Coordinates of C-alpha atoms and ligand atoms in Angstrom, one line a residue:
M15 CA 31.1 316.1 74.1
K16 CA 32.4 312.5 73.5
T17 CA 33.6 313.3 69.9
D18 CA 35.2 316.4 71.3
I19 CA 37.3 314.3 73.7
A20 CA 38.1 311.9 70.9
H21 CA 39.3 314.8 68.8
L22 CA 41.3 316.2 71.7
A23 CA 43.0 312.8 72.2
E24 CA 43.9 312.7 68.5
R25 CA 45.4 316.2 68.7
V26 CA 47.4 315.3 71.8
R27 CA 48.7 312.2 70.1
S28 CA 49.9 314.2 67.1
G29 CA 51.9 316.3 69.5
E30 CA 50.0 319.5 69.2
R31 CA 51.2 321.7 72.1
R32 CA 48.0 323.6 72.6
A33 CA 46.0 320.3 72.8
L34 CA 48.5 319.0 75.3
A35 CA 48.1 322.1 77.5
R36 CA 44.3 321.8 77.2
A37 CA 44.4 318.1 78.0
I38 CA 46.5 318.7 81.1
T39 CA 44.2 321.5 82.3
L40 CA 41.3 319.1 81.9
V41 CA 43.1 316.4 83.9
E42 CA 43.9 319.0 86.6
S43 CA 40.4 320.4 86.9
T44 CA 38.4 319.6 90.0
R45 CA 35.0 320.2 88.3
A46 CA 32.9 317.1 88.2
D47 CA 32.0 317.4 84.5
H48 CA 35.7 318.0 83.6
Q49 CA 36.6 314.9 85.7
N50 CA 34.3 312.8 83.5
D51 CA 35.9 314.1 80.4
A52 CA 39.4 313.7 81.9
R53 CA 38.7 310.0 82.6
D54 CA 37.5 309.5 79.1
L55 CA 40.5 311.3 77.7
L56 CA 42.9 309.2 79.9
E57 CA 41.3 306.0 78.8
R58 CA 41.8 306.9 75.2
L59 CA 45.4 307.9 75.7
L60 CA 46.5 305.1 78.1
P61 CA 47.4 302.7 75.2
F62 CA 49.9 305.2 74.0
T63 CA 51.7 305.8 77.3
G64 CA 54.6 304.0 78.9
Q65 CA 57.4 304.6 76.5
A66 CA 59.1 307.4 78.4
V67 CA 61.9 307.4 80.8
R68 CA 60.3 308.6 84.0
L69 CA 62.6 310.5 86.3
G70 CA 61.9 312.2 89.7
I71 CA 64.2 314.9 91.1
T72 CA 64.2 316.3 94.6
G73 CA 66.5 318.5 96.6
V74 CA 66.1 321.3 99.2
P75 CA 65.3 324.8 97.9
G76 CA 68.5 326.3 96.6
A77 CA 70.1 322.9 95.8
G78 CA 69.9 323.8 92.1
K79 CA 67.0 321.8 90.9
S80 CA 65.8 324.3 88.3
T81 CA 69.3 325.0 87.1
F82 CA 70.0 321.3 86.8
I83 CA 66.8 320.5 85.0
E84 CA 67.4 323.3 82.6
A85 CA 71.0 322.0 81.9
F86 CA 70.0 318.4 81.8
G87 CA 66.9 319.1 79.7
L88 CA 68.9 321.1 77.2
Y89 CA 71.4 318.2 77.0
L90 CA 68.6 315.8 76.3
V91 CA 66.8 317.8 73.6
G92 CA 70.3 318.2 72.1
L93 CA 70.3 314.4 71.8
G94 CA 66.9 314.6 70.0
H95 CA 64.7 313.7 73.0
K96 CA 61.4 315.3 73.8
V97 CA 61.4 316.4 77.5
A98 CA 58.4 317.1 79.7
V99 CA 59.0 318.7 83.1
L100 CA 56.2 318.5 85.6
A101 CA 56.2 319.5 89.3
V102 CA 54.6 318.4 92.6
D103 CA 54.5 321.3 95.0
P104 CA 51.5 321.0 97.3
S105 CA 52.6 323.9 99.4
S106 CA 51.3 326.8 97.3
P107 CA 48.9 328.0 94.7
R108 CA 49.9 328.3 91.1
S109 CA 49.8 332.1 91.1
G110 CA 52.8 333.4 92.9
G111 CA 54.6 332.2 96.0
S112 CA 55.1 328.7 94.7
I113 CA 58.5 327.1 95.5
L114 CA 58.6 325.5 92.2
G115 CA 56.3 327.4 89.9
D116 CA 57.7 330.8 88.9
K117 CA 58.0 331.7 85.3
T118 CA 61.6 332.7 85.1
R119 CA 62.8 329.2 85.8
M120 CA 64.3 327.1 83.0
E121 CA 64.0 329.9 80.6
D122 CA 65.9 328.4 77.7
L123 CA 64.4 325.0 78.1
S124 CA 60.9 326.4 78.3
R125 CA 61.4 328.1 74.9
H126 CA 62.7 324.9 73.3
P127 CA 60.2 323.3 70.8
Q128 CA 61.1 319.8 72.1
S129 CA 60.3 320.6 75.7
F130 CA 57.2 321.2 77.7
I131 CA 57.2 322.6 81.2
R132 CA 54.2 322.6 83.5
P133 CA 54.1 324.0 87.0
S134 CA 52.6 322.1 89.9
P135 CA 48.8 321.8 89.9
S136 CA 47.4 324.0 92.6
G137 CA 45.3 323.4 95.6
G138 CA 44.0 320.3 97.3
S139 CA 45.7 317.6 99.3
L140 CA 49.2 316.2 98.4
G141 CA 47.4 313.1 97.1
G142 CA 45.3 315.2 94.8
V143 CA 48.2 317.2 93.5
A144 CA 50.3 314.1 93.0
R145 CA 47.5 312.3 91.2
R146 CA 47.0 315.2 88.8
T147 CA 50.8 315.3 88.1
R148 CA 50.8 311.6 87.4
E149 CA 48.0 311.9 85.0
A150 CA 49.8 314.9 83.3
M151 CA 52.8 312.6 82.9
L152 CA 50.6 310.0 81.1
V153 CA 49.2 312.7 78.8
S154 CA 52.7 314.0 78.0
E155 CA 53.8 310.5 77.1
A156 CA 50.9 310.1 74.8
A157 CA 52.0 313.3 73.2
G158 CA 55.3 311.8 72.4
F159 CA 57.6 313.0 75.2
D160 CA 60.1 310.3 75.8
V161 CA 61.7 311.7 79.0
V162 CA 59.5 313.0 81.8
I163 CA 61.1 314.7 84.7
V164 CA 58.9 315.2 87.8
E165 CA 60.4 317.8 90.2
T166 CA 59.6 318.2 93.9
V167 CA 61.0 319.9 96.9
G168 CA 62.9 317.8 99.4
V169 CA 61.3 319.1 102.5
G170 CA 58.1 317.2 103.0
Q171 CA 56.1 314.1 102.1
S172 CA 55.9 314.9 98.4
E173 CA 59.1 313.0 97.7
T174 CA 57.5 309.7 98.5
A175 CA 54.5 310.5 96.2
V176 CA 56.9 311.4 93.4
S177 CA 59.2 308.3 93.9
R178 CA 56.0 306.2 93.5
M179 CA 55.3 307.6 90.0
V180 CA 58.7 307.4 88.4
D181 CA 61.2 304.7 87.3
M182 CA 64.1 306.4 88.9
F183 CA 64.3 308.9 91.7
L184 CA 67.3 311.3 92.0
L185 CA 68.3 313.4 94.9
L186 CA 70.2 316.6 94.3
L187 CA 72.7 317.5 97.1
V188 CA 75.0 320.5 97.6
P189 CA 78.6 320.3 98.8
G190 CA 79.2 320.3 102.5
G191 CA 77.6 318.6 105.5
G192 CA 75.4 315.6 105.9
D193 CA 71.6 315.2 105.7
E194 CA 70.8 317.4 108.7
L195 CA 73.1 320.2 107.7
Q196 CA 71.6 320.1 104.2
G197 CA 68.1 320.1 105.6
I198 CA 67.2 316.8 104.0
K199 CA 64.4 315.0 105.8
K200 CA 65.0 311.5 107.2
G201 CA 64.1 308.8 104.7
V202 CA 64.6 310.8 101.5
V203 CA 68.1 309.5 100.9
E204 CA 66.7 306.0 101.2
L205 CA 64.2 306.7 98.4
A206 CA 66.9 307.8 96.0
E207 CA 68.3 305.6 93.3
A208 CA 71.1 308.0 92.7
L209 CA 72.6 311.0 94.4
L210 CA 73.9 314.0 92.5
V211 CA 76.3 316.4 94.3
N212 CA 75.6 319.6 92.4
K213 CA 77.7 322.8 92.3
A214 CA 80.9 320.8 91.8
D215 CA 82.6 323.8 90.3
G216 CA 85.0 326.7 91.3
D217 CA 85.6 327.1 95.0
L218 CA 83.1 324.3 95.8
A219 CA 84.9 321.6 93.7
S220 CA 86.9 320.1 96.6
A221 CA 84.0 320.3 99.0
A222 CA 81.8 318.6 96.4
E223 CA 84.4 315.7 96.2
R224 CA 84.4 315.4 100.0
T225 CA 80.6 315.3 100.1
R226 CA 80.5 312.7 97.2
R227 CA 82.9 310.5 99.2
D228 CA 81.1 310.8 102.5
Y229 CA 77.7 309.9 100.9
A230 CA 79.2 307.1 98.9
N231 CA 80.7 305.6 102.1
A232 CA 77.5 306.1 104.1
L233 CA 75.3 304.6 101.3
H234 CA 77.6 301.7 101.1
L235 CA 76.9 301.0 104.8
L236 CA 73.2 302.0 105.0
V237 CA 71.5 301.1 101.7
P238 CA 71.9 297.6 100.4
A239 CA 72.0 297.1 96.7
H240 CA 68.4 296.6 95.5
D241 CA 67.8 294.4 92.4
G242 CA 71.5 294.5 91.8
W243 CA 71.6 298.3 91.9
A244 CA 73.7 300.2 94.4
P245 CA 72.8 304.0 94.3
P246 CA 75.8 305.8 92.9
V247 CA 76.9 309.3 94.0
L248 CA 77.9 311.5 91.1
K249 CA 79.3 315.1 91.0
V250 CA 77.7 317.6 88.6
S251 CA 77.7 321.3 87.9
A252 CA 74.3 322.4 86.7
L253 CA 75.7 325.9 86.2
E254 CA 78.5 324.7 83.9
G255 CA 76.4 322.0 82.4
S256 CA 79.1 319.4 83.2
G257 CA 78.4 315.8 84.1
M258 CA 75.2 315.6 82.1
D259 CA 76.4 312.8 79.8
Q260 CA 77.6 310.8 82.8
I261 CA 74.1 311.1 84.4
W262 CA 72.3 310.1 81.3
S263 CA 74.5 307.0 80.9
M264 CA 74.0 306.2 84.6
I265 CA 70.2 306.3 84.0
G266 CA 70.7 304.0 81.1
Q267 CA 72.6 301.6 83.2
F268 CA 69.9 301.7 85.9
R269 CA 67.3 300.8 83.3
Q270 CA 69.5 298.0 81.9
T271 CA 70.2 296.6 85.4
L272 CA 66.5 296.6 86.2
G273 CA 65.6 295.1 82.8
P274 CA 62.3 295.4 81.0
D275 CA 60.5 292.8 83.1
N276 CA 61.3 294.4 86.4
L277 CA 60.6 297.9 85.1
A278 CA 57.2 296.7 83.9
R279 CA 56.6 295.1 87.3
K280 CA 57.7 298.3 89.1
R281 CA 55.2 300.3 87.0
A282 CA 52.4 297.8 87.5
L283 CA 52.9 297.8 91.3
Q284 CA 52.9 301.6 91.2
A285 CA 49.7 301.6 89.2
K286 CA 48.1 299.3 91.8
D287 CA 49.3 301.6 94.6
W288 CA 47.6 304.5 92.7
M289 CA 44.4 302.6 92.4
W290 CA 44.3 302.1 96.2
Q291 CA 45.3 305.7 96.8
A292 CA 42.4 306.8 94.6
I293 CA 40.0 304.5 96.5
E294 CA 41.2 305.9 99.8
D295 CA 40.9 309.5 98.6
G296 CA 37.4 308.8 97.2
L297 CA 36.2 307.1 100.3
K298 CA 37.4 309.9 102.5
E299 CA 35.8 312.5 100.2
R300 CA 32.5 310.6 100.3
F301 CA 32.7 310.1 104.0
H302 CA 33.1 313.9 104.6
A303 CA 30.3 314.7 102.1
H304 CA 27.8 312.2 103.6
P305 CA 24.9 314.2 105.3
A306 CA 24.7 311.9 108.3
I307 CA 28.4 312.3 109.0
A308 CA 28.4 316.1 108.7
G309 CA 25.7 316.2 111.4
H310 CA 27.7 314.1 113.9
L311 CA 31.4 314.5 113.1
K312 CA 32.1 317.6 115.2
A313 CA 30.2 316.4 118.2
L314 CA 32.0 313.0 118.2
E315 CA 35.4 314.6 117.6
D316 CA 34.7 316.9 120.6
K317 CA 33.8 313.9 122.8
V318 CA 37.1 312.1 121.8
L319 CA 39.0 315.3 122.6
A320 CA 37.3 315.6 126.0
G321 CA 38.0 311.9 126.8
Q322 CA 34.2 311.2 126.9
A323 CA 34.4 308.7 124.0
S324 CA 37.0 306.3 123.0
P325 CA 38.5 306.9 119.5
T326 CA 37.5 303.4 118.4
A327 CA 33.9 303.8 119.6
A328 CA 33.6 307.2 117.9
A329 CA 35.0 305.8 114.7
Q330 CA 32.7 302.9 114.7
E331 CA 29.7 305.1 115.3
L332 CA 30.6 307.3 112.4
L333 CA 31.3 304.3 110.1
H334 CA 28.0 302.9 111.0
L335 CA 26.3 306.2 110.1
F336 CA 28.2 306.2 106.9
S337 CA 27.2 302.7 105.8
A338 CA 23.6 302.8 107.0
R339 CA 21.2 303.5 104.3
Ligands
LIG29 P1 66.3 325.2 93.3 O1 65.7 326.0 94.4 O2 66.7 323.9 93.8 O3 65.5 325.1 92.1 O4 67.7 325.9 93.0 P2 68.1 326.9 91.8 O5 68.3 326.2 90.5 O6 67.2 328.1 91.8 O7 69.6 327.4 92.2 C1 69.8 328.0 93.5 C2 71.1 328.8 93.4 O8 72.2 327.9 93.2 C3 71.1 329.8 92.2 O9 71.7 331.0 92.6 C4 71.9 329.0 91.1 O10 72.6 329.9 90.3 C5 72.9 328.3 92.0 N1 73.4 327.1 91.4 C6 72.6 326.1 90.8 N2 73.4 325.2 90.2 C7 74.7 325.5 90.5 C8 76.0 324.9 90.2 O11 76.1 323.9 89.5 N3 77.1 325.6 90.6 C9 77.0 326.8 91.3 N4 78.1 327.3 91.7 N5 75.8 327.4 91.6 C10 74.7 326.8 91.2

């Protein structure tokens, strides 16, 4: 099996698409034997990761994320880049009903030989889905993709998870209204390192300019420049494909402002965060799987619900059962 994984790693590194797809399937698998192989594979590929520009994109459904990623991705492959598009959508299974996963999205980009599009891994907690996407990002980098775009829907907690795995997090807005009218959850704007007002075309052009100005003013007041970077607000039309060069050069400026040392530090801190996330997930899983816990959990939960036990006492009893040999 070991040599098999070594061979798969080689094929991924040579940029073979089928190997890349297989490697990601392995990384996404929840089977215990697959997880061992996936760890082995990631260890082998890790030295060859890190060279990509890692971008996150969020926006409410209908903001134009897939239209934008298609236009931006095609612009980038036109410049000679290799673009991987991954998604974090914990809300739905891979087969049908997914907010982000359907096949007709990004049709031209998905056919392009320099691009690779992968829908969100299905099932499990947000933490699990996000971890698998992060690892798929590393596999894509080892396969030579130099721009990785991770897409997520701007309606839940997944934005935070995505912002923690990328270098730069972008929020796609639509013309008209502030956060509440747009359905943007509190805190998401603060995560963004740049805002893009999409649909700045036709009848919506002047509304887009108003929205750009409003957000630029609000950001100026609300979000202090961080590491010398004040999040800009740009207009774009994904439908017409305009504004793409401006966005790419803005991303370049961001990276330049950050500098290689700060970027490396940001990524290192992100990796440390992910280690702790993995520890917390692992502990929780073990806790729930522990035979002594299974026998007592429900009863103690009921006692807490009924006010017959204090939450602290119940938690301590369970933790004691968990750590007792
Ligand atoms: P998503 O749900 O965020 O992925 O949004 P989609 O990319 O599916 O776009 C939602 C709708 O907005 C579609 O009908 C698109 O054609 C439209 N749309 C996307 N980008 C633009 C744009 O730049 N201008 C205009 N006018 N419509 C757009």
